[in-house]
Each structure stands twice: as C-alpha cells, then as structure tokens.
Short mmCIF file of C-alpha atoms in Angstrom, two decimals:
data_model
loop_
_atom_site.label_atom_id
_atom_site.label_comp_id
_atom_site.label_asym_id
_atom_site.label_seq_id
_atom_site.Cartn_x
_atom_site.Cartn_y
_atom_site.Cartn_z
CA VAL A 1 8.16 51.57 3.29
CA THR A 2 10.64 50.10 5.69
CA ARG A 3 11.19 45.94 6.44
CA GLU A 4 9.60 46.75 10.18
CA THR A 5 6.29 48.47 7.95
CA LEU A 6 6.50 46.04 5.10
CA ASN A 7 3.13 45.28 3.67
CA VAL A 8 2.57 42.87 0.75
CA LEU A 9 1.18 44.30 -2.58
CA PHE A 10 0.58 41.45 -5.26
CA VAL A 11 0.29 42.69 -8.98
CA SER A 12 -1.06 40.80 -12.00
CA PRO A 13 0.47 41.92 -15.44
CA VAL A 14 -2.42 43.49 -17.53
CA ASP A 15 -0.90 42.05 -20.82
CA LYS A 16 -1.35 38.18 -20.01
CA LYS A 17 1.23 37.25 -22.60
CA ARG A 18 4.00 38.82 -20.59
CA ARG A 19 3.72 36.97 -17.09
CA GLY A 20 7.78 37.16 -16.43
CA ASP A 21 9.37 39.17 -14.46
CA LEU A 22 7.07 42.13 -13.26
CA MET A 23 10.10 44.84 -14.20
CA GLY A 24 9.30 43.91 -18.02
CA VAL A 25 5.69 44.41 -17.68
CA SER A 26 4.57 47.98 -18.21
CA SER A 27 1.22 48.04 -16.45
CA TYR A 28 -0.24 46.28 -13.33
CA ARG A 29 -3.57 45.50 -11.38
CA VAL A 30 -3.71 45.25 -8.18
CA LEU A 31 -5.33 42.09 -6.78
CA ASN A 32 -4.87 42.27 -3.10
CA PHE A 33 -3.51 44.22 -0.48
CA TYR A 34 -2.27 42.39 2.78
CA PRO A 35 -0.45 43.61 5.73
CA LEU A 36 1.83 41.30 7.46
CA PRO A 37 3.03 41.34 10.95
CA SER A 38 6.17 42.93 11.42
CA LEU A 39 9.19 41.19 11.01
CA SER A 40 10.18 40.73 14.73
CA SER A 41 7.42 38.62 15.12
CA PRO A 42 8.56 35.00 14.69
CA HIS A 43 5.12 33.51 13.77
CA ARG A 44 5.27 35.02 10.24
CA ASN A 45 2.67 33.42 8.09
CA LEU A 46 2.22 33.34 4.49
CA SER A 47 -0.21 30.64 4.52
CA LEU A 48 -3.21 32.79 3.55
CA PHE A 49 -1.97 33.54 0.22
CA PRO A 50 -2.86 30.83 -2.52
CA ALA A 51 0.06 28.49 -3.08
CA ALA A 52 1.62 29.84 -6.37
CA GLN A 53 1.43 33.84 -4.78
CA ARG A 54 2.86 32.16 -1.69
CA GLU A 55 5.95 30.39 -3.51
CA HIS A 56 6.69 33.54 -5.68
CA LEU A 57 6.19 35.77 -2.31
CA HIS A 58 8.80 33.58 -0.32
CA GLN A 59 11.18 33.50 -3.21
CA LYS A 60 11.29 37.30 -3.69
CA MET A 61 11.25 38.55 0.36
CA SER A 62 14.15 35.77 0.87
CA GLU A 63 16.09 37.45 -2.07
CA ASN A 64 15.62 41.15 -0.89
CA GLY A 65 16.32 39.89 3.12
CA ALA A 66 12.76 40.43 4.12
CA LEU A 67 12.67 37.19 6.02
CA PRO A 68 14.11 36.86 8.91
CA ARG A 69 17.55 34.64 9.51
CA GLY A 70 16.94 33.33 12.64
CA GLY A 71 13.21 31.19 11.64
CA LYS A 72 13.05 27.86 10.82
CA VAL A 73 14.63 26.65 7.83
CA LEU A 74 11.91 24.12 7.36
CA THR A 75 8.28 24.71 7.58
CA VAL A 76 5.34 23.84 5.86
CA ASP A 77 5.49 26.61 3.47
CA THR A 78 8.86 25.39 2.68
CA MET A 79 8.99 21.57 2.86
CA ASN A 80 8.32 19.49 -0.39
CA ALA A 81 4.83 19.72 -1.85
CA ASN A 82 4.66 16.37 -2.85
CA VAL A 83 5.16 15.50 0.52
CA LYS A 84 1.99 17.30 1.42
CA LYS A 85 -0.33 15.32 -1.00
CA VAL A 86 0.78 11.75 0.22
CA ASP A 87 -2.23 10.37 2.61
CA TYR A 88 -2.44 7.12 3.54
CA ALA A 89 -5.75 6.15 5.01
CA VAL A 90 -4.68 2.73 6.53
CA ARG A 91 -2.63 4.39 9.13
CA GLY A 92 -5.09 7.65 9.14
CA PRO A 93 -7.42 9.90 11.77
CA ILE A 94 -9.01 6.57 12.44
CA VAL A 95 -6.07 4.35 13.53
CA GLN A 96 -4.84 7.77 15.69
CA ARG A 97 -8.13 8.25 17.34
CA ALA A 98 -8.11 4.63 18.00
CA VAL A 99 -4.85 4.69 19.68
CA GLN A 100 -5.91 7.75 22.05
CA ILE A 101 -8.55 5.52 23.13
CA GLU A 102 -6.53 2.80 23.84
CA LYS A 103 -4.76 5.55 25.88
CA GLU A 104 -7.79 6.55 27.68
CA LEU A 105 -9.17 3.02 28.60
CA LYS A 106 -5.73 2.46 30.48
CA GLU A 107 -6.39 5.70 31.96
CA GLY A 108 -9.37 4.21 33.48
CA VAL A 109 -11.59 6.82 31.26
CA LYS A 110 -15.16 4.78 30.86
CA LYS A 111 -16.01 3.59 27.58
CA PRO A 112 -19.29 1.46 26.25
CA PHE A 113 -16.64 -0.88 25.56
CA GLU A 114 -13.51 -2.36 27.09
CA GLU A 115 -11.20 -2.74 24.12
CA VAL A 116 -10.76 -1.53 20.92
CA ILE A 117 -10.63 -4.02 18.21
CA LYS A 118 -8.42 -2.89 15.16
CA ALA A 119 -9.30 -4.34 11.99
CA ASN A 120 -8.02 -1.71 9.98
CA ILE A 121 -4.67 -3.54 8.80
CA GLY A 122 -3.26 -6.61 7.66
CA ASP A 123 -1.22 -7.37 10.68
CA ALA A 124 -1.59 -10.96 11.65
CA HIS A 125 0.46 -11.44 14.33
CA ALA A 126 -0.77 -8.20 16.16
CA MET A 127 -4.38 -9.79 15.69
CA GLY A 128 -3.27 -13.20 17.85
CA GLN A 129 -1.87 -15.13 14.89
CA ARG A 130 1.03 -17.33 16.28
CA PRO A 131 4.58 -17.36 14.18
CA ILE A 132 5.59 -20.32 12.24
CA THR A 133 7.55 -22.35 14.62
CA PHE A 134 10.33 -23.21 12.27
CA PHE A 135 10.62 -19.52 10.95
CA ARG A 136 10.95 -18.38 14.57
CA GLN A 137 13.58 -21.39 15.53
CA VAL A 138 15.59 -20.55 12.60
CA MET A 139 15.75 -16.79 13.22
CA ALA A 140 16.32 -17.15 16.85
CA LEU A 141 19.59 -19.52 15.47
CA CYS A 142 20.66 -16.51 12.94
CA THR A 143 20.36 -13.96 15.82
CA TYR A 144 22.21 -16.27 18.39
CA PRO A 145 24.50 -18.58 16.47
CA GLN A 146 25.77 -20.21 19.93
CA LEU A 147 22.09 -21.82 20.01
CA LEU A 148 23.78 -23.84 17.38
CA ASP A 149 25.18 -26.29 19.95
CA ASP A 150 21.72 -26.44 21.66
CA ASN A 151 20.00 -29.91 21.30
CA LYS A 152 16.30 -28.55 21.41
CA PHE A 153 16.61 -27.03 17.95
CA PRO A 154 16.08 -29.64 15.25
CA GLU A 155 18.85 -30.10 12.58
CA ASP A 156 16.63 -28.97 9.64
CA ALA A 157 16.59 -25.73 11.18
CA LYS A 158 20.23 -25.42 12.23
CA ASN A 159 21.00 -26.41 8.38
CA ARG A 160 19.20 -23.73 7.39
CA ALA A 161 20.50 -21.23 9.58
CA ARG A 162 24.25 -22.25 9.24
CA ARG A 163 23.84 -21.74 5.22
CA ILE A 164 22.40 -18.31 5.87
CA LEU A 165 25.13 -17.38 8.02
CA GLN A 166 27.71 -18.75 5.97
CA SER A 167 26.67 -16.24 3.30
CA CYS A 168 26.90 -13.14 5.57
CA GLY A 169 29.80 -11.16 6.14
CA GLY A 170 31.68 -12.17 9.17
CA ASN A 171 29.24 -15.48 9.49
CA SER A 172 26.76 -12.29 10.79
CA ILE A 173 23.29 -11.46 10.20
CA GLY A 174 24.27 -8.23 11.68
CA ALA A 175 26.63 -7.72 8.70
CA TYR A 176 25.67 -5.52 5.51
CA THR A 177 25.25 -8.06 2.60
CA THR A 178 25.44 -7.50 -1.24
CA SER A 179 22.78 -4.55 -2.42
CA GLN A 180 20.47 -7.08 -4.56
CA GLY A 181 20.55 -9.06 -1.54
CA ILE A 182 22.12 -12.13 -0.19
CA GLU A 183 23.01 -14.22 -3.07
CA CYS A 184 21.70 -17.91 -1.66
CA VAL A 185 18.41 -16.21 -1.09
CA ARG A 186 18.18 -14.89 -4.43
CA HIS A 187 19.16 -18.48 -5.67
CA ASP A 188 16.46 -19.94 -3.38
CA VAL A 189 13.77 -17.16 -4.43
CA ALA A 190 14.60 -18.27 -8.13
CA ASN A 191 14.07 -21.79 -7.13
CA TYR A 192 10.55 -21.14 -5.49
CA ILE A 193 9.52 -19.20 -8.62
CA GLN A 194 10.46 -22.00 -11.04
CA ARG A 195 8.62 -24.68 -8.68
CA ARG A 196 5.80 -22.66 -8.58
CA ASP A 197 5.29 -21.51 -12.24
CA GLY A 198 5.55 -25.45 -13.32
CA GLY A 199 9.14 -25.16 -14.47
CA ILE A 200 9.44 -21.89 -16.18
CA PRO A 201 13.20 -20.53 -15.34
CA SER A 202 13.56 -17.86 -13.32
CA ASP A 203 17.12 -16.08 -13.08
CA PRO A 204 18.77 -15.27 -9.71
CA ASP A 205 19.89 -12.36 -11.23
CA ASN A 206 16.73 -10.78 -12.00
CA ILE A 207 15.67 -11.27 -8.24
CA TYR A 208 16.26 -8.11 -5.85
CA LEU A 209 15.54 -8.33 -2.12
CA THR A 210 13.62 -5.84 -0.35
CA THR A 211 12.06 -4.13 2.44
CA GLY A 212 9.07 -5.79 2.24
CA ALA A 213 6.95 -5.47 -1.13
CA SER A 214 6.14 -1.94 -0.68
CA ASP A 215 10.14 -0.74 -0.94
CA GLY A 216 10.29 -2.61 -4.13
CA ILE A 217 6.88 -1.26 -5.57
CA VAL A 218 8.36 2.50 -4.55
CA THR A 219 11.69 1.94 -6.41
CA ILE A 220 10.21 0.77 -9.60
CA LEU A 221 7.97 3.75 -9.70
CA LYS A 222 10.91 6.05 -9.08
CA LEU A 223 12.42 4.15 -12.16
CA LEU A 224 8.90 5.01 -14.33
CA THR A 225 8.64 8.31 -13.45
CA ALA A 226 9.74 11.06 -15.75
CA GLY A 227 8.75 14.21 -18.07
CA GLU A 228 6.65 17.17 -17.40
CA GLY A 229 3.23 18.11 -18.14
CA ARG A 230 1.47 16.23 -20.56
CA THR A 231 4.55 14.09 -21.07
CA ARG A 232 4.88 13.10 -17.19
CA THR A 233 4.46 9.41 -16.52
CA GLY A 234 1.13 8.17 -15.30
CA VAL A 235 0.47 5.17 -13.18
CA MET A 236 -2.82 2.84 -13.18
CA ILE A 237 -4.20 1.52 -10.52
CA SER A 238 -7.30 -0.12 -9.81
CA ILE A 239 -9.99 1.59 -7.85
CA PRO A 240 -10.59 0.84 -5.11
CA GLN A 241 -6.69 0.57 -4.26
CA TYR A 242 -4.21 0.25 -1.32
CA PRO A 243 -3.03 3.43 -0.82
CA LEU A 244 0.81 2.60 -1.19
CA TYR A 245 0.12 3.30 -4.94
CA SER A 246 -1.67 6.58 -4.94
CA ALA A 247 0.66 7.70 -1.63
CA SER A 248 3.99 6.72 -3.83
CA ILE A 249 2.56 8.83 -7.04
CA ALA A 250 1.61 11.54 -4.92
CA GLU A 251 5.26 11.55 -3.42
CA LEU A 252 6.89 11.68 -6.66
CA GLY A 253 4.76 13.66 -8.37
CA ALA A 254 3.80 11.08 -11.50
CA VAL A 255 0.12 11.03 -12.12
CA GLN A 256 -2.59 8.90 -10.81
CA VAL A 257 -4.82 7.28 -13.35
CA ASN A 258 -7.60 5.28 -12.01
CA TYR A 259 -9.33 2.62 -13.37
CA TYR A 260 -12.73 0.96 -11.82
CA LEU A 261 -12.82 -2.75 -10.53
CA ASN A 262 -16.66 -3.79 -11.59
CA GLU A 263 -18.70 -4.31 -7.75
CA GLU A 264 -21.13 -5.87 -9.44
CA LYS A 265 -19.33 -8.89 -10.53
CA CYS A 266 -17.20 -9.66 -7.70
CA TRP A 267 -14.38 -6.58 -8.22
CA SER A 268 -13.77 -7.75 -11.56
CA LEU A 269 -11.42 -6.16 -13.91
CA ASP A 270 -12.84 -5.49 -17.23
CA ILE A 271 -10.51 -4.22 -20.28
CA SER A 272 -13.08 -1.97 -21.43
CA GLU A 273 -12.33 -0.09 -18.48
CA LEU A 274 -8.71 0.02 -18.93
CA GLN A 275 -9.08 1.00 -22.61
CA ARG A 276 -11.23 3.97 -21.07
CA SER A 277 -9.11 5.23 -18.71
CA LEU A 278 -6.05 5.00 -20.77
CA GLN A 279 -7.99 7.15 -23.45
CA ALA A 280 -9.07 9.59 -21.21
CA ALA A 281 -5.54 9.55 -19.44
CA ARG A 282 -3.75 10.48 -22.58
CA GLU A 283 -5.50 13.49 -22.85
CA HIS A 284 -3.45 14.80 -20.36
CA CYS A 285 -0.19 12.73 -19.43
CA ASN A 286 1.88 9.75 -20.55
CA PRO A 287 0.60 6.75 -19.12
CA ARG A 288 3.37 4.07 -19.04
CA VAL A 289 2.61 1.76 -16.21
CA LEU A 290 -0.31 -0.53 -15.45
CA CYS A 291 -0.50 -2.01 -11.63
CA ILE A 292 -2.51 -4.93 -10.70
CA ILE A 293 -2.81 -6.39 -7.32
CA ASN A 294 -3.94 -10.27 -7.19
CA PRO A 295 -5.33 -11.20 -4.96
CA GLY A 296 -6.65 -7.80 -4.49
CA ASN A 297 -6.40 -5.29 -1.71
CA PRO A 298 -8.90 -4.24 -0.53
CA THR A 299 -11.41 -5.71 -2.34
CA GLY A 300 -10.80 -10.04 -2.16
CA GLN A 301 -11.20 -10.51 -5.56
CA VAL A 302 -8.78 -13.46 -7.53
CA GLN A 303 -8.30 -12.71 -10.78
CA SER A 304 -9.29 -15.95 -13.49
CA ARG A 305 -6.30 -17.11 -15.81
CA GLN A 306 -8.56 -15.35 -18.73
CA CYS A 307 -8.08 -12.04 -16.76
CA ILE A 308 -4.71 -11.99 -16.49
CA GLU A 309 -4.18 -13.21 -20.07
CA ASP A 310 -6.79 -9.93 -21.54
CA VAL A 311 -4.41 -8.06 -19.44
CA ILE A 312 -0.95 -8.76 -20.48
CA GLN A 313 -2.52 -8.70 -24.31
CA PHE A 314 -3.91 -5.25 -23.35
CA ALA A 315 -0.26 -3.94 -21.98
CA ALA A 316 1.50 -5.81 -24.64
CA LYS A 317 -0.84 -3.40 -27.41
CA GLU A 318 -0.33 -0.49 -25.96
CA ASN A 319 3.32 -0.71 -24.77
CA LEU A 320 2.38 -0.39 -20.79
CA PHE A 321 5.19 -1.61 -17.99
CA LEU A 322 3.29 -4.37 -15.65
CA MET A 323 3.40 -4.54 -12.07
CA ALA A 324 2.01 -7.62 -9.98
CA ASP A 325 1.91 -7.03 -6.73
CA GLU A 326 0.68 -10.68 -5.80
CA VAL A 327 1.45 -10.64 -1.49
CA TYR A 328 -1.52 -12.62 -1.26
CA GLN A 329 -0.93 -15.21 -3.50
CA ASP A 330 -1.37 -18.52 -0.80
CA ASN A 331 -4.58 -16.44 0.04
CA VAL A 332 -7.06 -18.07 -1.84
CA TYR A 333 -10.13 -19.55 -0.24
CA ALA A 334 -13.18 -19.36 -2.52
CA GLU A 335 -13.90 -22.69 -4.78
CA GLY A 336 -13.13 -22.59 -8.09
CA CYS A 337 -10.46 -19.46 -7.55
CA GLU A 338 -6.83 -20.42 -8.21
CA PHE A 339 -3.51 -18.02 -8.09
CA HIS A 340 -1.99 -17.67 -11.44
CA SER A 341 0.98 -15.53 -11.22
CA PHE A 342 1.31 -12.99 -13.75
CA LYS A 343 4.82 -14.59 -14.95
CA LYS A 344 3.47 -18.26 -15.80
CA VAL A 345 0.80 -16.66 -17.79
CA LEU A 346 3.25 -14.84 -19.24
CA PHE A 347 5.57 -17.52 -20.83
CA GLU A 348 2.88 -19.82 -21.47
CA MET A 349 1.37 -17.17 -23.93
CA GLY A 350 4.33 -17.77 -26.13
CA PRO A 351 7.40 -15.79 -27.30
CA GLU A 352 5.14 -13.14 -28.56
CA TYR A 353 4.47 -11.58 -25.21
CA SER A 354 6.80 -13.05 -22.79
CA SER A 355 9.87 -11.69 -24.92
CA LYS A 356 8.12 -8.64 -25.25
CA VAL A 357 5.98 -7.40 -21.95
CA GLU A 358 8.03 -5.75 -19.34
CA LEU A 359 6.78 -7.11 -15.86
CA VAL A 360 8.05 -6.84 -12.29
CA SER A 361 6.39 -8.90 -9.81
CA PHE A 362 6.69 -8.69 -6.04
CA HIS A 363 6.36 -10.71 -3.12
CA SER A 364 6.64 -10.70 1.04
CA THR A 365 7.05 -12.31 4.38
CA SER A 366 4.42 -9.86 5.18
CA LYS A 367 0.90 -12.11 3.90
CA CYS A 368 -0.19 -15.21 3.51
CA TYR A 369 0.33 -17.66 6.22
CA MET A 370 3.09 -15.96 7.24
CA GLY A 371 2.04 -12.80 8.40
CA GLU A 372 5.67 -11.41 9.57
CA CYS A 373 4.84 -8.09 8.97
CA GLY A 374 7.74 -6.46 11.29
CA PHE A 375 10.86 -8.10 9.38
CA ARG A 376 10.32 -6.34 6.45
CA GLY A 377 10.91 -8.98 3.76
CA GLY A 378 10.22 -9.06 0.54
CA TYR A 379 11.48 -9.78 -3.28
CA MET A 380 10.68 -8.76 -6.68
CA GLU A 381 11.68 -10.54 -10.06
CA VAL A 382 12.14 -8.22 -13.20
CA ILE A 383 11.49 -9.93 -16.39
CA ASN A 384 12.38 -7.92 -19.98
CA MET A 385 14.21 -4.78 -18.24
CA ASP A 386 16.23 -3.05 -20.57
CA PRO A 387 20.07 -3.95 -19.62
CA GLU A 388 20.85 -0.15 -18.94
CA VAL A 389 17.72 0.58 -16.80
CA LYS A 390 18.47 -2.82 -14.67
CA ALA A 391 21.75 -1.55 -14.24
CA GLN A 392 20.37 1.93 -12.99
CA LEU A 393 17.92 -0.11 -10.90
CA THR A 394 21.08 -1.93 -9.19
CA LYS A 395 22.73 1.59 -8.89
CA LEU A 396 19.50 2.84 -6.85
CA VAL A 397 18.83 0.00 -4.22
CA SER A 398 23.05 0.48 -3.50
CA VAL A 399 21.92 3.65 -2.33
CA ARG A 400 20.15 2.49 0.50
CA LEU A 401 22.69 -0.15 1.11
CA CYS A 402 21.09 -3.37 1.35
CA PRO A 403 17.43 -4.53 2.71
CA PRO A 404 17.76 -5.60 6.23
CA ALA A 405 19.26 -9.34 6.72
CA PRO A 406 16.52 -10.75 9.01
CA GLY A 407 14.05 -10.16 6.61
CA GLN A 408 16.06 -11.45 4.00
CA ALA A 409 16.95 -14.51 6.06
CA LEU A 410 13.00 -15.08 6.69
CA MET A 411 12.47 -14.41 3.27
CA ASP A 412 14.62 -17.26 2.29
CA LEU A 413 12.38 -19.97 4.83
CA VAL A 414 9.28 -18.75 3.22
CA VAL A 415 10.46 -19.85 -0.23
CA ASN A 416 12.89 -22.96 0.91
CA SER A 417 10.50 -24.18 3.99
CA PRO A 418 10.67 -27.80 5.72
CA LYS A 419 10.53 -30.74 3.19
CA PRO A 420 9.05 -34.29 3.22
CA GLY A 421 11.29 -36.38 5.65
CA GLU A 422 12.90 -33.43 7.28
CA PRO A 423 12.48 -33.04 11.14
CA SER A 424 10.29 -30.16 11.19
CA TYR A 425 8.12 -30.49 7.78
CA GLN A 426 5.20 -32.15 9.67
CA THR A 427 4.68 -29.22 12.12
CA PHE A 428 5.23 -27.05 9.45
CA MET A 429 2.61 -28.32 7.27
CA MET A 430 0.42 -28.58 9.91
CA GLU A 431 0.61 -24.74 11.46
CA ARG A 432 0.48 -23.67 8.07
CA THR A 433 -2.75 -25.79 6.85
CA ALA A 434 -4.71 -24.52 10.32
CA ILE A 435 -3.69 -20.87 9.78
CA LEU A 436 -4.78 -20.57 5.80
CA SER A 437 -8.29 -23.01 6.64
CA ALA A 438 -8.96 -20.58 9.73
CA LEU A 439 -8.72 -17.78 7.10
CA ALA A 440 -10.92 -19.36 4.59
CA GLU A 441 -13.60 -19.93 7.48
CA LYS A 442 -13.29 -16.68 8.86
CA ALA A 443 -13.57 -15.11 5.05
CA LYS A 444 -17.05 -17.28 4.27
CA LEU A 445 -18.21 -16.26 7.88
CA THR A 446 -17.54 -12.50 7.14
CA GLU A 447 -19.62 -12.49 4.28
CA GLU A 448 -22.05 -14.17 5.57
CA ILE A 449 -22.96 -12.44 8.41
CA LEU A 450 -22.53 -8.68 6.79
CA ASN A 451 -24.83 -9.80 3.98
CA THR A 452 -27.44 -10.53 7.16
CA VAL A 453 -27.86 -6.54 7.69
CA PRO A 454 -29.98 -4.55 5.57
CA GLY A 455 -27.85 -1.62 4.22
CA ILE A 456 -24.54 -3.62 3.66
CA ARG A 457 -23.76 -5.60 0.44
CA CYS A 458 -20.26 -7.90 0.73
CA ASN A 459 -18.98 -9.89 -2.15
CA PRO A 460 -17.64 -13.13 -1.47
CA VAL A 461 -14.24 -12.72 0.13
CA GLN A 462 -12.10 -14.60 -2.63
CA GLY A 463 -8.76 -14.08 -1.33
CA ALA A 464 -6.12 -11.87 0.76
CA MET A 465 -7.20 -10.64 4.05
CA TYR A 466 -10.16 -8.48 3.88
CA SER A 467 -13.72 -7.55 3.26
CA PHE A 468 -14.90 -4.19 1.36
CA PRO A 469 -18.27 -4.20 1.84
CA CYS A 470 -20.79 -1.76 0.41
CA ILE A 471 -22.88 0.56 2.80
CA THR A 472 -26.07 2.51 2.27
CA LEU A 473 -26.09 5.49 4.82
CA PRO A 474 -29.31 7.59 4.97
CA GLU A 475 -28.86 11.18 3.44
CA ARG A 476 -29.25 12.76 6.91
CA ALA A 477 -26.06 11.27 7.86
CA ILE A 478 -24.28 11.87 4.36
CA ASN A 479 -25.32 15.53 4.95
CA GLU A 480 -23.97 15.77 8.60
CA ALA A 481 -20.66 14.91 7.37
CA LYS A 482 -20.29 16.77 4.62
CA ALA A 483 -21.46 20.19 6.83
CA LYS A 484 -18.46 18.63 9.22
CA GLY A 485 -15.93 18.41 6.27
CA GLN A 486 -15.56 14.69 6.48
CA ALA A 487 -16.57 12.28 4.02
CA PRO A 488 -19.64 10.03 4.92
CA ASP A 489 -18.09 6.65 5.64
CA MET A 490 -15.39 8.52 7.41
CA PHE A 491 -17.94 10.05 9.32
CA TYR A 492 -19.53 6.29 9.60
CA CYS A 493 -16.09 4.70 10.87
CA MET A 494 -15.54 7.01 13.32
CA LYS A 495 -18.91 6.67 14.66
CA LEU A 496 -18.26 3.31 14.90
CA LEU A 497 -15.10 3.73 16.81
CA GLU A 498 -16.25 6.05 19.57
CA GLU A 499 -19.29 3.59 19.99
CA THR A 500 -18.18 0.35 20.02
CA GLY A 501 -13.99 0.34 19.59
CA ILE A 502 -14.06 -1.10 16.20
CA CYS A 503 -11.29 0.17 14.09
CA LEU A 504 -12.35 0.02 10.44
CA VAL A 505 -10.89 1.98 7.57
CA PRO A 506 -13.44 4.13 5.12
CA GLY A 507 -13.72 2.92 1.68
CA SER A 508 -12.84 6.79 0.59
CA GLY A 509 -9.46 6.24 1.82
CA PHE A 510 -9.00 3.40 -0.94
CA GLY A 511 -11.28 4.95 -3.84
CA GLN A 512 -14.67 4.30 -4.96
CA ARG A 513 -17.03 5.05 -7.46
CA GLU A 514 -18.79 8.50 -6.75
CA GLY A 515 -21.79 7.90 -4.53
CA THR A 516 -20.81 4.47 -2.96
CA TYR A 517 -19.79 4.17 0.35
CA HIS A 518 -17.49 1.16 1.69
CA PHE A 519 -14.98 0.27 4.86
CA ARG A 520 -12.29 -2.14 4.68
CA MET A 521 -12.19 -4.80 7.36
CA THR A 522 -9.22 -7.65 7.86
CA ILE A 523 -10.37 -10.87 8.27
CA LEU A 524 -7.61 -11.76 11.10
CA PRO A 525 -8.92 -11.44 14.41
CA PRO A 526 -9.36 -14.82 16.19
CA THR A 527 -12.85 -16.49 15.53
CA ASP A 528 -14.10 -15.46 18.50
CA LYS A 529 -13.61 -11.84 18.53
CA LEU A 530 -14.46 -11.79 14.57
CA LYS A 531 -18.21 -12.93 15.55
CA ILE A 532 -18.42 -10.23 18.56
CA LEU A 533 -16.59 -7.55 16.29
CA LEU A 534 -19.41 -8.50 13.00
CA ASN A 535 -22.54 -8.81 15.82
CA LYS A 536 -21.78 -5.44 17.36
CA LEU A 537 -21.13 -3.90 13.43
CA LYS A 538 -24.68 -5.26 12.50
CA GLU A 539 -26.06 -3.81 15.88
CA PHE A 540 -24.15 -0.35 15.25
CA HIS A 541 -25.17 -0.25 11.58
CA GLN A 542 -29.04 -0.77 12.42
CA LYS A 543 -28.79 1.96 15.12
CA PHE A 544 -27.23 4.29 12.76
CA THR A 545 -29.45 3.62 9.93
CA GLN A 546 -32.50 4.38 12.47
CA GLN A 547 -30.88 7.41 13.96
CA TYR A 548 -30.37 9.38 10.94
CA SER A 549 -33.73 7.85 8.97
#
C-alpha cells in the first residue's frame, strides 16, 4: 500500500475491555472498508465516517503523514465541535430567506407582497420606533464635544456629556475604559438599582458594565461551566427559552437542563416542574445554575412576587446559582402585573436568603422604552459571589479590555435620566410614556386579533415585546414538513414568509412541549403595520388550514 493508493480500514477490538491502542489488542473485527480519493485530490473528505471514527482517523492520518500538508488547516472536520452545535433561531434560516426576498424585491422580482415585515426580532428602531431625544443629544455631544458650545442643546444634556467625558481617558469616548466599566457610570447604575428596589443598597464594586446583557450572561456561564461526564455543569433554562441560552450552553460544552413553563396558566413557572427537571438532570450531570427571564422572552409572562420568592427558596434549598435576566423590566402592560426584581425580593426575604443565595441580574439598553440595540450597552450586578471568584471574573472581563464606551455612556443615561425641574424632563417623560403606552396597546391588540383565528390560541402578552401563540396544524402539513426534514412550525413560517412577506420565528427555535407548535412574533411594528400583519396572518392561517385539511 502506498500513500497514493491508500485505503482506510476500520477495525474494532474484539475484547471490549481493551479499547486502547490497536497495537495492544490481539484480535480485530473488520467494520468497514472505504476507498478514499487519492491524496493528490484537494477535496479529501472524511465526513462519510461517524464522528468518533472520523476524529480518530484524522489524528492517525496526520501522525503518519497521510494528509496533504497544503490543504486547509481549518475545515468543518477540524473546527471546534461545540460551535457546530450552536443554533440561534432568531437569525436562522427564516431570517436569511427574508433577506434574500428583500433583495429580490429590490431587483424587481414579482411577489404577492410589496415588502418584508420583520417581526422576528426585538429591534425597536428597525421597526420604526424613534430614539429618545435626550439620549441622542447626549450621545452626539459625547461623540463630537465641539457641540458643547452649541446653544441648541439643553444644559442638562451638556452637563451629562461633560461628566461622562471627564471620566474617560483624554476626555474622549474613543478611549479604552477600565475593564469593569467607567466608574461614574457604575456608581449611577448602583444608585438606580437602589432607587428601583426601595432603598436596598447596591455596591458599585458589584456592578460590571457589559456589551449588552448577552455578554454578561455568556461571561457568567463561562465561570460556572466545569467538570466532565456526570460532574459537568448543568444549566437549567425555561422552555420556551431565548436561544442565547441554548447557544451559549452548546458553545461552552455545558449541559442544557430544560424546565417547562405552564402554557395553560399563562406561561407560569411551577416549582414542582423545577423539582422534576432538577432530579432528572442529576442522573447525568451536575445542575449548578438556574436561569430566569422576567418578563419572559418569548412568552411575555410577568412573574408574581410569590413566584419569585418560591424560586429563591428553591435555589437556596438546592444550592443553585441564580441568573435573573431582567432586560424587559419596564415592559409590563397587563393589569395587576408588576415587575419585581429578584434582588429586591431576595433582600426582603431576610438574611437567611440574602446572605446565602448567589445571584447575578442583568439589564440592557436594548429593550424597555429605549430600544437602543446597536449601542450594545448593559450591566450585571453580582450578589454573594465568592471574593476569589469575583477576582477571576474581573480578570476574565479584562481580557476583552472593556465594553464599548458609547454603550456605557448610553447605559448611564438610562439609569440617570432627566429629573423633574431639568430642561429635558418634560420631553423625556412624554416620549417614554408614549412608547410604553403604544406597546401596551399593541400587546392587547395582538392577543385579541390572534384569538379570533380558529386554530390559534394566544395567551395575554403581560410584558416584554413578544407574543408566542400556539397554532394547530393539520396532519397533512405535519407529514409534509417531516418529509422535507423540517419542523412543522418551521414549514408553516417559511410558507407564511413566501406567501405574505411576514417574517416570524418558529416555536421549535425556542423549544416547546412535544406535539405542540408555536411562533414568536414581536409587537414592535407601528400600530397600522401591525394591524396589516395580523390580518394577513389571519388570512394565511385560514388558507393554510384549508389547503392541508
């Protein structure tokens, strides 16, 4: 056998107790005999082998010089295997096809619609929401300080800008900041949390500014992920969930532990379900962290204070680290619902819990009334973190130098907004109130219209920016989807996009109970466009149901 006529022979040790180096095994069983293309071919492909055999084969062929040295160093076979497990439905195949359709429309391709309506992602400004005037004034001043001499800008905006710039190296927002974030901004965040939580103290040293909330979430999951096999970290996440969590867990090689929200009770969280999930997970991993999104994404529920107390008691009893994703804390619409921060409830429960339960909570400039997604501003507050671990956290965030300074500046404006008596206060409050009132109106409108459609059931959108209705699909549609290798709700959403131009995300991208189907839809489009979207969706569902019945 020469290198040019190499064939691959896979063997397996007969003695299953001795599966080490083949040289140490006395007898073999032939499994497969595969001819490979000659080494002169630049397209040598090992993908026809099972993953474990492919990895072993690649290693042995590299060792004996059988692989060409002039080929690609990085291939799908040699890249990080965890990255290939990452899936992020919010920007998945549906969205990619929507972008293609937009290009086709610009090129004059005829479609049964004139535009793509993207209701797939919580990007408020992309959907037409206007920025808060005060925020953009201060950001303009920070970015171009010469404007500080312009009398068109109000004095409170100039004062905020001067304070931020004085805290930056060289008085420039283009300079690196400290890794934990600009000190005066961290102080403002701590003061904001203290006001929000009724006077419960917040330490600026426990505040870390982040590149959006996502950056903080991934950073904390990195700290928590450890062990191998049955000792590998398990991360408990709600189903349906925001795909950032499943994607990060996959990338880090942690173990995803699902607990299901109760759709019949407006996506409520049941402690009995947490207990079931935890006990099942302990059979194969080490569950160490419990993630909560409140208000919920994609489900729009707002947790009651009692529910939060129950979760904290559960975490304390089971020795779980709590992660509270609270980026929608201003987005509460339903009567009788109120946002309660996990930190506030934790400390009001007394020292038995407030001195013990480890908690990190997250906030962002991207949601609420701000919608400033592109600035990538955010923060996290760590509570009861071991001092040595906290030192490691500070080291870890220093590797990426610092979060974007403009995002830090914008986060400062969110937590230190205009106050009564300041020149910008009246305009700020008018804009803020108008945005949140419009979202509340659209939340109610979405629920009402969707619930008029036979085969669609939508829970009240209590908060956040999304509805997550359950859809009934005909058996023929389900079978056709499976024949095409698609999830049934992906099949449904793709047809919806092709026929109406409406871009939604299938529920399968967020997780759902077996045999149920959903989609996630933002409530962000302007009211007139949202009505068009909902009516188109209603007509499509009726037509789809008739077609496949």
